[in-house]
Short mmCIF file of C-alpha atoms in Angstrom, two decimals:
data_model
loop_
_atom_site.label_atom_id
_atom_site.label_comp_id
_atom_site.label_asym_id
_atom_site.label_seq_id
_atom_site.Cartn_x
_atom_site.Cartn_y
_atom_site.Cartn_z
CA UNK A 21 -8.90 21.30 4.49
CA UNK A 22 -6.21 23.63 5.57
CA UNK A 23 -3.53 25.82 5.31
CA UNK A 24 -0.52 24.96 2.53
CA UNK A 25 2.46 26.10 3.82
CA UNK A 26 5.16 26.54 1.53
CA UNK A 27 9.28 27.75 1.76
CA UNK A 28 9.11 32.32 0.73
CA UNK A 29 10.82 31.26 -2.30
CA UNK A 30 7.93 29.10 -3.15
CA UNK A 31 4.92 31.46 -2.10
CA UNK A 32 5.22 33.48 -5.86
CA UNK A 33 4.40 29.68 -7.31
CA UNK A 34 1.08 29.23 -5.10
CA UNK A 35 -1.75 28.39 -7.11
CA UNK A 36 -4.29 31.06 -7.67
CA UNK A 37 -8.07 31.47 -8.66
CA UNK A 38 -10.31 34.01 -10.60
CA UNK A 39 -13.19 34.28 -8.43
CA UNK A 40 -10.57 34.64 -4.76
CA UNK A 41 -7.41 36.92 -4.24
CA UNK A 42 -5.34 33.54 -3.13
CA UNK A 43 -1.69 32.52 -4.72
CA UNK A 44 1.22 33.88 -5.59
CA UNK A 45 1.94 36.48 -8.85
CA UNK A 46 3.84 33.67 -11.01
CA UNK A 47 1.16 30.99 -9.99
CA UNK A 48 -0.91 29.15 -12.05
CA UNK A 49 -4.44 28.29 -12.19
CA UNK A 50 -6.36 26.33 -9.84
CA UNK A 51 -5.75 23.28 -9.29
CA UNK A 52 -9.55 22.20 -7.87
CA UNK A 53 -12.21 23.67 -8.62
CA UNK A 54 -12.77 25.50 -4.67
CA UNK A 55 -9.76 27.80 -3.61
CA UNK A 56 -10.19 26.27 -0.11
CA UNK A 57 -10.28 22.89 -0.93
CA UNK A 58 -12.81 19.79 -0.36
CA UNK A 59 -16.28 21.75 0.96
CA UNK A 60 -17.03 18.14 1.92
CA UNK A 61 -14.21 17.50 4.41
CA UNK A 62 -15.37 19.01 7.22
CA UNK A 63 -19.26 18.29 7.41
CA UNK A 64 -17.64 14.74 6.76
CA UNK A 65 -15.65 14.36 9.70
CA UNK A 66 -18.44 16.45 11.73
CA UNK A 67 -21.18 13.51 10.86
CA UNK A 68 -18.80 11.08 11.52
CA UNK A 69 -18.63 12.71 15.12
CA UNK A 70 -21.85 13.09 15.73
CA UNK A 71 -23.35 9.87 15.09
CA UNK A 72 -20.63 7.94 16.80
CA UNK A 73 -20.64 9.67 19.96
CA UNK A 74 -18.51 10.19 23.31
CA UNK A 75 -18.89 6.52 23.96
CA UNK A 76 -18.62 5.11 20.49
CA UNK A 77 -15.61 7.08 19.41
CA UNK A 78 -13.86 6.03 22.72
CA UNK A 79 -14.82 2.29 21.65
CA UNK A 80 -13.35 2.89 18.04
CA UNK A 81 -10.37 3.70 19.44
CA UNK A 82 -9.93 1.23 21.50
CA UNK A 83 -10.57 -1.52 19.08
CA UNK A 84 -8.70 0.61 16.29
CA UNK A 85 -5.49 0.68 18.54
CA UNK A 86 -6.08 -2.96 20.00
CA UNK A 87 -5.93 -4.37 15.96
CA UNK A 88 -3.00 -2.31 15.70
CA UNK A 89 -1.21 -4.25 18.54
CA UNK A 90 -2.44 -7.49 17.05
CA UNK A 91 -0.65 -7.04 13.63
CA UNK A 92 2.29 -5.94 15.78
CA UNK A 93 2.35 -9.06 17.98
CA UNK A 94 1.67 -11.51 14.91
CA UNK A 95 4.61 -9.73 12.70
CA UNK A 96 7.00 -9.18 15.42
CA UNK A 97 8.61 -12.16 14.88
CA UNK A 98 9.14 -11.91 11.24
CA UNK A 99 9.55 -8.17 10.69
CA UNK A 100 11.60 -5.63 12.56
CA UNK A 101 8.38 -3.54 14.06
CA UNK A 102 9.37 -0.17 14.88
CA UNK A 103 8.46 2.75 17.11
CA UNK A 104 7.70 0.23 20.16
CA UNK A 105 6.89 2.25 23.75
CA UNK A 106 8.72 0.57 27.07
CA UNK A 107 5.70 -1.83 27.08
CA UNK A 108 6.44 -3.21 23.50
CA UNK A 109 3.51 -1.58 22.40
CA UNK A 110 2.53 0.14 19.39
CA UNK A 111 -0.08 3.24 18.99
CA UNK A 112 -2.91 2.65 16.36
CA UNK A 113 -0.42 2.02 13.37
CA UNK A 114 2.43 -0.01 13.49
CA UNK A 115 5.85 -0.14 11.21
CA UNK A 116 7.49 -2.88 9.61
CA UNK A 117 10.68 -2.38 8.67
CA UNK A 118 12.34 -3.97 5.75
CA UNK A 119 15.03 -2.16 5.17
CA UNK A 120 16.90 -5.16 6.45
CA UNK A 121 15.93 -7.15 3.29
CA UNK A 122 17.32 -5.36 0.52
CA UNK A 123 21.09 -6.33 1.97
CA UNK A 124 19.70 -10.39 3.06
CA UNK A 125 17.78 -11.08 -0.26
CA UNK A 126 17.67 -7.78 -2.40
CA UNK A 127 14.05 -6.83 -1.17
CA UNK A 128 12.76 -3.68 -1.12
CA UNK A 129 9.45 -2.42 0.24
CA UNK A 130 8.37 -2.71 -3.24
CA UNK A 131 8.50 -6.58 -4.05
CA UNK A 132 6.83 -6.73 -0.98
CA UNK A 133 3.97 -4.56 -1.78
CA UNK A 134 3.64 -6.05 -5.18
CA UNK A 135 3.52 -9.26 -4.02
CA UNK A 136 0.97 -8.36 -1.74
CA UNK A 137 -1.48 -8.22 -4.69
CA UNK A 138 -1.23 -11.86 -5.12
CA UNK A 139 -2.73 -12.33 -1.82
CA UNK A 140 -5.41 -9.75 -2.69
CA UNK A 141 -4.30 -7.00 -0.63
CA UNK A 142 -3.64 -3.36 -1.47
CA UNK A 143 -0.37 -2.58 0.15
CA UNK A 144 -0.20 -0.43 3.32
CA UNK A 145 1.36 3.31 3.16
CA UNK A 146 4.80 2.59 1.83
CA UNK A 147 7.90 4.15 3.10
CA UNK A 148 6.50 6.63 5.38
CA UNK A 149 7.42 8.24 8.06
CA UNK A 150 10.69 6.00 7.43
CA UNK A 151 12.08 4.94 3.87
CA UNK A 152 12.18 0.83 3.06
CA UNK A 153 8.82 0.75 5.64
CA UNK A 154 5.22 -0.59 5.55
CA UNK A 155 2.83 1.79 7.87
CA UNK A 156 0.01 -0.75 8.80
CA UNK A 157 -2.61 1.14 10.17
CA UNK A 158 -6.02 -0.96 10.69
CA UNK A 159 -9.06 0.61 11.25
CA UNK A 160 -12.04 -0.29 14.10
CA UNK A 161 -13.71 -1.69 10.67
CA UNK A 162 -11.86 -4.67 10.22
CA UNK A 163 -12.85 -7.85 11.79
CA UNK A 164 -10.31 -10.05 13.03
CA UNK A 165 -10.87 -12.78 10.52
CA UNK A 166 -9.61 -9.70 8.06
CA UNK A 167 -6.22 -8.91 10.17
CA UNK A 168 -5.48 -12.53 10.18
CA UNK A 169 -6.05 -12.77 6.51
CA UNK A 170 -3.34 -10.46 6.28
CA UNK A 171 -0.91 -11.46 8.96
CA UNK A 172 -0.70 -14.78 7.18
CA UNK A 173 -0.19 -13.21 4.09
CA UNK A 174 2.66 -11.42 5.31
CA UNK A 175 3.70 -14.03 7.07
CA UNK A 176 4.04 -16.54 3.83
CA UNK A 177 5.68 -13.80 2.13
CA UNK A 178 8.50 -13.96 4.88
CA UNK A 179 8.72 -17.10 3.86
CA UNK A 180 9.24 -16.50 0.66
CA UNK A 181 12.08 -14.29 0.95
CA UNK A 182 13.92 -16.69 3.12
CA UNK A 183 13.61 -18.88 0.35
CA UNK A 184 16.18 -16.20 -1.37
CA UNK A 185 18.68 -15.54 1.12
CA UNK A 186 18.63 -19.44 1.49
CA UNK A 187 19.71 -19.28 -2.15
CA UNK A 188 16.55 -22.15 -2.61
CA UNK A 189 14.62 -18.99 -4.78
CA UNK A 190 16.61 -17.40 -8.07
CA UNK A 191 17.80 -13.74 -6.73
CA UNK A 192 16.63 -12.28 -9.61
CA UNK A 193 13.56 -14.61 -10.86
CA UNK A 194 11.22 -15.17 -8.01
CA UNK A 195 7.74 -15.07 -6.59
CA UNK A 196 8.52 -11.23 -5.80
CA UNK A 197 10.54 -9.95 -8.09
CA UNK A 198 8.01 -10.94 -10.72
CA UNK A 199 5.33 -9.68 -8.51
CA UNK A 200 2.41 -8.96 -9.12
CA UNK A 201 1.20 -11.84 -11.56
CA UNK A 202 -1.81 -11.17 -14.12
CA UNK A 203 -4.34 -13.47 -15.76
CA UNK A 204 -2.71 -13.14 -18.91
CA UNK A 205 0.54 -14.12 -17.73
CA UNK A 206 -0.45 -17.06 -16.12
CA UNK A 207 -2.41 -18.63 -18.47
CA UNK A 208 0.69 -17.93 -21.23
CA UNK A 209 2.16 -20.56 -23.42
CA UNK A 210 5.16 -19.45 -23.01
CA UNK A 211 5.57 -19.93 -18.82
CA UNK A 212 9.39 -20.05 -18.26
CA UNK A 213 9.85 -19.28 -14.54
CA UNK A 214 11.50 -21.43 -11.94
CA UNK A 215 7.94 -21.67 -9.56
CA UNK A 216 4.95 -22.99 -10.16
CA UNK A 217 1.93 -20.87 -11.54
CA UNK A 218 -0.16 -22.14 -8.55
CA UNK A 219 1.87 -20.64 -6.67
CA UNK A 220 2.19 -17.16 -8.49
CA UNK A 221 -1.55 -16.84 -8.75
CA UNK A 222 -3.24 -19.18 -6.12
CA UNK A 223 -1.01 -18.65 -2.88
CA UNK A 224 -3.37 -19.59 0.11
CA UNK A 225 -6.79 -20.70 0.06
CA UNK A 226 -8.80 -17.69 -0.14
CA UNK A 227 -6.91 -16.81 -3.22
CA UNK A 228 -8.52 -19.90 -4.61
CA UNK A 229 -11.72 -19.79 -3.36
CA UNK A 230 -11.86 -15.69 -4.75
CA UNK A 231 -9.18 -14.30 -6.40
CA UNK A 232 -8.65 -10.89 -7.36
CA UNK A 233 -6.56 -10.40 -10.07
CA UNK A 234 -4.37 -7.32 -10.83
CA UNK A 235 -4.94 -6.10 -14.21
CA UNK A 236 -1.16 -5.05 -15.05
CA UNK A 237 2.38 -6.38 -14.12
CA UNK A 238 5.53 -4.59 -12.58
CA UNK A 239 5.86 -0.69 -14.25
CA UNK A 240 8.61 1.91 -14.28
CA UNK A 241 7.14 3.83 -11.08
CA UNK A 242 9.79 6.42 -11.15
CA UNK A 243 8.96 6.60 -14.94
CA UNK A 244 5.62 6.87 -14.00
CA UNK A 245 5.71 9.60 -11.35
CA UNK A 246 8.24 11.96 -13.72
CA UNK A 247 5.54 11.41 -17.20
CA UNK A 248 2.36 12.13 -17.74
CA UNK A 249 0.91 8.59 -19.31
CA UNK A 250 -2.47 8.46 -20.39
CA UNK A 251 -4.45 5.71 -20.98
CA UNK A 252 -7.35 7.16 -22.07
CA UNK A 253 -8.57 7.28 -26.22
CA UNK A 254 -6.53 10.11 -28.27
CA UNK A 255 -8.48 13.29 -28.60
CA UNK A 256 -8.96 12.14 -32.31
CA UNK A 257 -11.20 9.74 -31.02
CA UNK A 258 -13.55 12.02 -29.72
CA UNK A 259 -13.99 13.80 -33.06
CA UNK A 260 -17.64 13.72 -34.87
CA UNK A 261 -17.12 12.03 -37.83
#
């Protein structure tokens, strides 16, 4: 909810809509169904408000930006954390930086978020507000048992990329680079890498006791983000026979 702001070579391109006199003259149609946006947004974020209250949005904060200094501490010693104030403290987010890694083992934010799905995480924002970066941004939700879950996660996965730059992991072949690892490649025939499928699949012991497991391997992201791919049933399919 609110205003798109756009360069005055742009503001001909702005979307438009048939039932409001928004857009530009060379825009196209709408692109959601409201010429304002989400309805919901606000009444949303009002509710929110309302039923936590002066002293309960003062204790989500607290706790929000207190989790936030936790990951910090934990990573600190493992990842570059950026941003820091005079106290070595972060805000409610804190950044990783591994922009060091691509020249040490040939990482890039990418492996590492990939990986990450082994350990059943989704990865954090990636490479914003700074390229090569993970934004980690915990909520007041998560308990700490949660934040430790993933502290060790990253953690291991540290340790996995020294394994690399110790030249003890192929450069090219590794527990990230083949990131993230299916059911279906696992239980293959044909299982020709230089680790262990334990290790792949099962890399702590909450992976074993409940693993999630992603449905698809490494894509072509850029690929991806440039072409439409669809992976729904051809319009043919729809057809009354």
């Amino acid at each position: 909810m609110g205003p798109i702001c756009v360069a005055s070579h742009l503001a001909p391109f702005l979307p438009r809509h048939p039932f409001a006199p928004v857009g530009g003259e060379r825009g196209i149609g709408p692109v959601s169904e409201a010429p304002w946006g989400s309805a919901g947004i606000l009444p949303i974020s009002y509710a929110y408000l309302a039923m936590m209250g002066e002293a309960g949005l003062k204790r989500a904060t607290e706790v929000a930006i207190l989790s936030a200094n936790y990951v910090a501490r934990r990573l600190d010693p493992h990842y570059p954390v950026l941003f820091k104030g005079k106290g070595g403290r972060v805000a409610h987010e804190c950044i990783v930086d591994l922009r060091p890694l691509k020249s040490s083992a040939n990482i890039d934010v990418d492996d590492v978020a990939k990986r990450l799905m082994d350990y059943g995480f989704h990865a954090p924002t990636m490479s914003w507000p700074v390229a090569g970066t993970l934004m980690i941004e915990p909520t007041e939700s998560e308990p700490l048992e949660e934040l430790d879950r993933f502290c060790e996660a990253m953690i291991a996965i540290r340790h996995e990329i020294r394994e690399i730059e110790e030249g003890r992991a192929d450069p090219a072949v590794n527990l990230l680079k083949m990131a993230p690892h299916t059911a279906e490649a696992i239980a293959s025939d044909n299982w020709d890498r230089p680790y262990s499928r334990r290790r792949a699949a099962l890399p702590t012991t909450w992976t074993q006791q409940a693993k999630f497991w992603p449905p698809v391997g490494r894509i072509d992201n850029a690929y991806g983000d440039r072409n439409l791919v669809c992976s729904c049933p051809p319009v043919d399919a729809y057809a009354e026979v």
